Short mmCIF file of C-alpha atoms in Angstrom, two decimals:
data_model
loop_
_atom_site.label_atom_id
_atom_site.label_comp_id
_atom_site.label_asym_id
_atom_site.label_seq_id
_atom_site.Cartn_x
_atom_site.Cartn_y
_atom_site.Cartn_z
CA SER A 31 153.94 117.49 115.13
CA ALA A 32 151.26 115.19 116.50
CA VAL A 33 149.21 112.97 114.22
CA ILE A 34 145.54 113.83 114.65
CA SER A 35 142.81 111.49 113.46
CA GLN A 36 139.32 112.87 113.24
CA LYS A 37 136.24 110.92 112.29
CA PRO A 38 133.89 110.77 110.59
CA SER A 39 135.38 112.78 107.73
CA ARG A 40 131.91 113.65 106.51
CA ASP A 41 128.30 112.87 107.24
CA ILE A 42 124.82 113.79 106.10
CA CYS A 43 122.34 113.90 108.96
CA GLN A 44 118.65 114.46 109.44
CA ARG A 45 117.54 117.53 111.33
CA GLY A 46 116.76 116.90 114.96
CA THR A 47 119.38 114.16 115.31
CA SER A 48 122.82 114.33 116.94
CA LEU A 49 126.30 113.52 115.65
CA THR A 50 129.39 112.77 117.70
CA ILE A 51 132.78 113.60 116.21
CA GLN A 52 135.89 111.93 117.55
CA CYS A 53 139.42 113.29 117.72
CA GLN A 54 142.34 110.98 118.52
CA VAL A 55 145.94 112.16 118.91
CA ASP A 56 148.94 109.87 118.75
CA SER A 57 150.63 111.54 121.73
CA GLN A 58 149.55 113.28 124.90
CA VAL A 59 148.74 116.95 124.35
CA THR A 60 147.94 119.67 126.80
CA MET A 61 145.36 121.63 124.88
CA MET A 62 142.58 120.44 122.60
CA PHE A 63 140.14 122.74 120.87
CA TRP A 64 137.09 122.44 118.66
CA TYR A 65 136.49 124.89 115.82
CA ARG A 66 133.71 125.42 113.34
CA GLN A 67 134.25 126.69 109.83
CA GLN A 68 131.10 127.67 108.00
CA PRO A 69 131.13 127.76 104.19
CA GLY A 70 133.41 130.50 102.92
CA GLN A 71 134.24 131.66 106.43
CA SER A 72 137.18 131.51 108.77
CA LEU A 73 137.55 129.40 111.87
CA THR A 74 135.44 130.10 114.93
CA LEU A 75 136.45 128.58 118.24
CA ILE A 76 133.63 126.60 119.85
CA ALA A 77 135.33 125.50 123.04
CA THR A 78 138.45 124.34 124.79
CA ALA A 79 138.25 120.67 125.77
CA ASN A 80 139.61 120.31 129.29
CA GLN A 81 140.83 116.95 130.48
CA GLY A 82 138.88 115.79 133.50
CA SER A 83 136.61 118.83 133.71
CA GLU A 84 133.91 120.64 131.82
CA ALA A 85 134.84 122.31 128.54
CA THR A 86 135.25 126.08 128.35
CA TYR A 87 132.82 127.47 125.79
CA GLU A 88 133.17 130.64 123.74
CA SER A 89 130.48 133.24 123.52
CA GLY A 90 127.57 131.99 121.46
CA PHE A 91 128.20 128.30 122.10
CA VAL A 92 126.56 126.29 124.88
CA ILE A 93 127.09 122.90 126.39
CA ASP A 94 123.57 121.66 125.67
CA LYS A 95 124.10 122.18 121.95
CA PHE A 96 127.77 121.15 121.74
CA PRO A 97 128.60 118.75 124.58
CA ILE A 98 132.31 117.91 124.68
CA SER A 99 134.16 115.12 126.40
CA ARG A 100 137.85 114.74 127.06
CA PRO A 101 138.47 111.61 129.14
CA ASN A 102 142.26 111.66 128.70
CA LEU A 103 145.14 113.59 127.12
CA THR A 104 144.81 111.95 123.68
CA PHE A 105 141.08 111.85 122.96
CA SER A 106 138.11 114.17 122.74
CA THR A 107 134.61 114.14 121.29
CA LEU A 108 132.30 116.90 120.15
CA THR A 109 128.58 116.23 119.80
CA VAL A 110 126.38 118.45 117.68
CA SER A 111 122.93 118.04 119.21
CA ASN A 112 119.44 118.51 117.82
CA MET A 113 120.87 119.52 114.49
CA SER A 114 119.38 122.04 112.09
CA PRO A 115 120.54 123.01 108.59
CA GLU A 116 122.35 125.99 110.14
CA ASP A 117 124.74 123.51 111.76
CA SER A 118 126.01 122.44 108.34
CA SER A 119 129.68 123.25 108.56
CA ILE A 120 133.16 121.82 108.87
CA TYR A 121 134.13 120.94 112.42
CA LEU A 122 137.84 120.83 113.25
CA CYS A 123 139.76 119.42 116.15
CA SER A 124 143.00 121.22 117.05
CA VAL A 125 145.82 120.46 119.48
CA GLN A 126 148.48 122.66 121.05
CA GLY A 127 151.23 122.24 123.56
CA GLN A 128 151.20 124.32 126.72
CA GLY A 129 151.98 127.98 126.22
CA ASN A 130 152.25 129.95 123.02
CA THR A 131 152.93 127.08 120.71
CA GLU A 132 151.71 126.08 117.30
CA ALA A 133 148.31 124.52 116.78
CA PHE A 134 147.76 121.57 114.50
CA PHE A 135 144.50 120.41 113.01
CA GLY A 136 142.72 117.20 112.27
CA GLN A 137 141.35 116.55 108.81
CA GLY A 138 137.96 118.00 109.71
CA THR A 139 134.41 116.67 109.62
CA ARG A 140 132.17 118.01 106.90
CA LEU A 141 128.63 117.94 108.25
CA THR A 142 125.54 118.48 106.13
CA VAL A 143 122.15 118.64 107.86
CA VAL A 144 119.11 118.03 105.69
CA GLN B 83 136.92 146.22 115.46
CA LYS B 84 137.70 142.60 114.72
CA GLU B 85 140.41 141.03 116.83
CA VAL B 86 142.38 139.85 113.80
CA GLU B 87 141.84 141.51 110.44
CA GLN B 88 142.89 140.46 107.00
CA ASN B 89 141.95 141.59 103.53
CA SER B 90 139.77 138.82 102.11
CA GLY B 91 141.16 139.24 98.59
CA PRO B 92 141.48 137.64 96.21
CA LEU B 93 145.07 138.70 95.83
CA SER B 94 146.18 137.83 92.32
CA VAL B 95 149.88 137.66 91.46
CA PRO B 96 151.72 136.25 88.47
CA GLU B 97 153.90 133.20 88.82
CA GLY B 98 157.37 134.13 90.03
CA ALA B 99 156.26 137.34 91.74
CA ILE B 100 156.26 138.16 95.45
CA ALA B 101 152.93 137.81 97.21
CA SER B 102 152.47 140.03 100.25
CA LEU B 103 149.79 139.14 102.78
CA ASN B 104 148.96 141.40 105.70
CA CYS B 105 147.27 141.05 109.06
CA THR B 106 146.54 143.44 111.92
CA TYR B 107 145.47 142.56 115.44
CA SER B 108 143.83 144.52 118.20
CA ASP B 109 145.16 142.99 121.44
CA ARG B 110 148.52 144.49 122.40
CA GLY B 111 149.04 141.61 124.80
CA SER B 112 149.22 139.09 121.96
CA GLN B 113 152.42 137.10 122.10
CA SER B 114 152.52 134.61 119.25
CA PHE B 115 151.60 134.90 115.61
CA PHE B 116 151.01 132.24 113.02
CA TRP B 117 150.30 131.86 109.35
CA TYR B 118 148.29 128.91 108.11
CA ARG B 119 147.61 127.83 104.55
CA GLN B 120 144.28 126.23 103.73
CA TYR B 121 143.56 124.59 100.42
CA SER B 122 139.93 124.29 99.42
CA GLY B 123 138.30 121.38 101.23
CA LYS B 124 141.31 120.78 103.45
CA SER B 125 142.17 121.68 107.03
CA PRO B 126 144.61 124.51 107.87
CA GLU B 127 148.30 123.74 107.68
CA LEU B 128 150.85 125.72 109.71
CA ILE B 129 153.49 127.34 107.53
CA MET B 130 155.10 129.99 109.76
CA SER B 131 155.23 131.10 113.36
CA ILE B 132 156.82 134.27 114.70
CA TYR B 133 157.19 135.48 118.26
CA SER B 134 159.46 138.54 118.22
CA ASN B 135 159.74 141.72 116.21
CA GLY B 136 161.52 141.51 112.89
CA ASP B 137 161.71 139.01 110.08
CA LYS B 138 161.76 135.24 110.07
CA GLU B 139 162.59 133.39 106.90
CA ASP B 140 161.85 129.79 105.95
CA GLY B 141 162.51 128.88 102.35
CA ARG B 142 160.34 131.03 100.11
CA PHE B 143 158.34 132.35 103.07
CA THR B 144 159.18 135.34 105.26
CA ALA B 145 157.07 136.39 108.21
CA GLN B 146 157.39 139.93 109.51
CA LEU B 147 156.19 141.17 112.89
CA ASN B 148 155.85 144.73 114.16
CA LYS B 149 154.30 144.72 117.62
CA ALA B 150 154.31 148.52 117.91
CA SER B 151 152.10 148.74 114.84
CA GLN B 152 150.23 145.52 115.70
CA TYR B 153 150.95 144.19 112.28
CA VAL B 154 152.17 140.87 110.94
CA SER B 155 152.79 139.97 107.31
CA LEU B 156 153.75 137.02 105.16
CA LEU B 157 155.82 137.33 102.02
CA ILE B 158 155.92 134.50 99.51
CA ARG B 159 158.80 134.80 97.05
CA ASP B 160 158.80 133.18 93.63
CA SER B 161 155.08 132.47 93.91
CA GLN B 162 153.87 129.25 92.30
CA PRO B 163 150.38 128.21 91.18
CA SER B 164 150.54 125.60 93.96
CA ASP B 165 150.63 128.50 96.46
CA SER B 166 147.07 129.37 95.47
CA ALA B 167 145.10 128.92 98.69
CA THR B 168 143.57 130.86 101.56
CA TYR B 169 146.11 132.16 104.08
CA LEU B 170 144.92 132.52 107.64
CA CYS B 171 146.59 134.75 110.20
CA ALA B 172 146.23 133.57 113.80
CA VAL B 173 147.15 135.28 117.04
CA ASN B 174 147.65 133.76 120.43
CA LYS B 175 145.84 135.38 123.33
CA ALA B 176 145.70 134.55 127.00
CA ARG B 177 144.75 131.00 127.99
CA ASP B 178 146.48 129.65 124.86
CA LYS B 179 143.60 129.85 122.42
CA LEU B 180 144.21 131.07 118.89
CA ILE B 181 142.10 133.73 117.25
CA PHE B 182 141.92 133.55 113.46
CA GLY B 183 141.46 136.23 110.88
CA THR B 184 139.02 135.77 108.04
CA GLY B 185 141.79 134.75 105.64
CA THR B 186 143.16 136.11 102.38
CA ARG B 187 142.60 134.16 99.21
CA LEU B 188 145.72 134.10 97.05
CA GLN B 189 145.62 133.29 93.37
CA VAL B 190 148.87 132.73 91.49
CA PHE B 191 148.38 132.66 87.76
CA PRO B 192 150.83 131.18 85.24
#
């Protein structure tokens, strides 16, 4: 499986500010995804990061709030913009090969907004 | 109806027993099914994948899939306290994205 490095691992941020989370993979991957896991909850897909084009967002998530970049097949960023305490969560990067293959996760970023 | 449903638990089993975790899904077009284990404060870790009806065994773990009943399960034999975690069922839909259930918390007591 690919080695996925996600950073920062945690951060405490002031409301109204933005945080960019980076996800680096040690090999080229077809699919990259960003998930959110709120305390005590399961994983919710935010968006699919598409290489060279705009991300595909799930219902309830918008580009202005969660802009995503994917400049190449090994790297992606997720920005959480204009943060509020409700954005406090764990954010996870995930990679998959093409087709119905397994997904693997980065270590996650634990975000606390105060 | 949720797309992927799991009993949230906790499921408590004694050490050495078989733990049985269940998952149902709503989309008959689903093609791939996965079980992830998540320890508290950690990211999910893939433990089993299954793609066709029947059983698939890997060590102490057995995944079972019944597409007609839209049901997938995970059996853990000889449960150990180290198996205590949340187990997430995930289903692959069109366009390759995974949909996760809410997870079942398993507690194995000595």
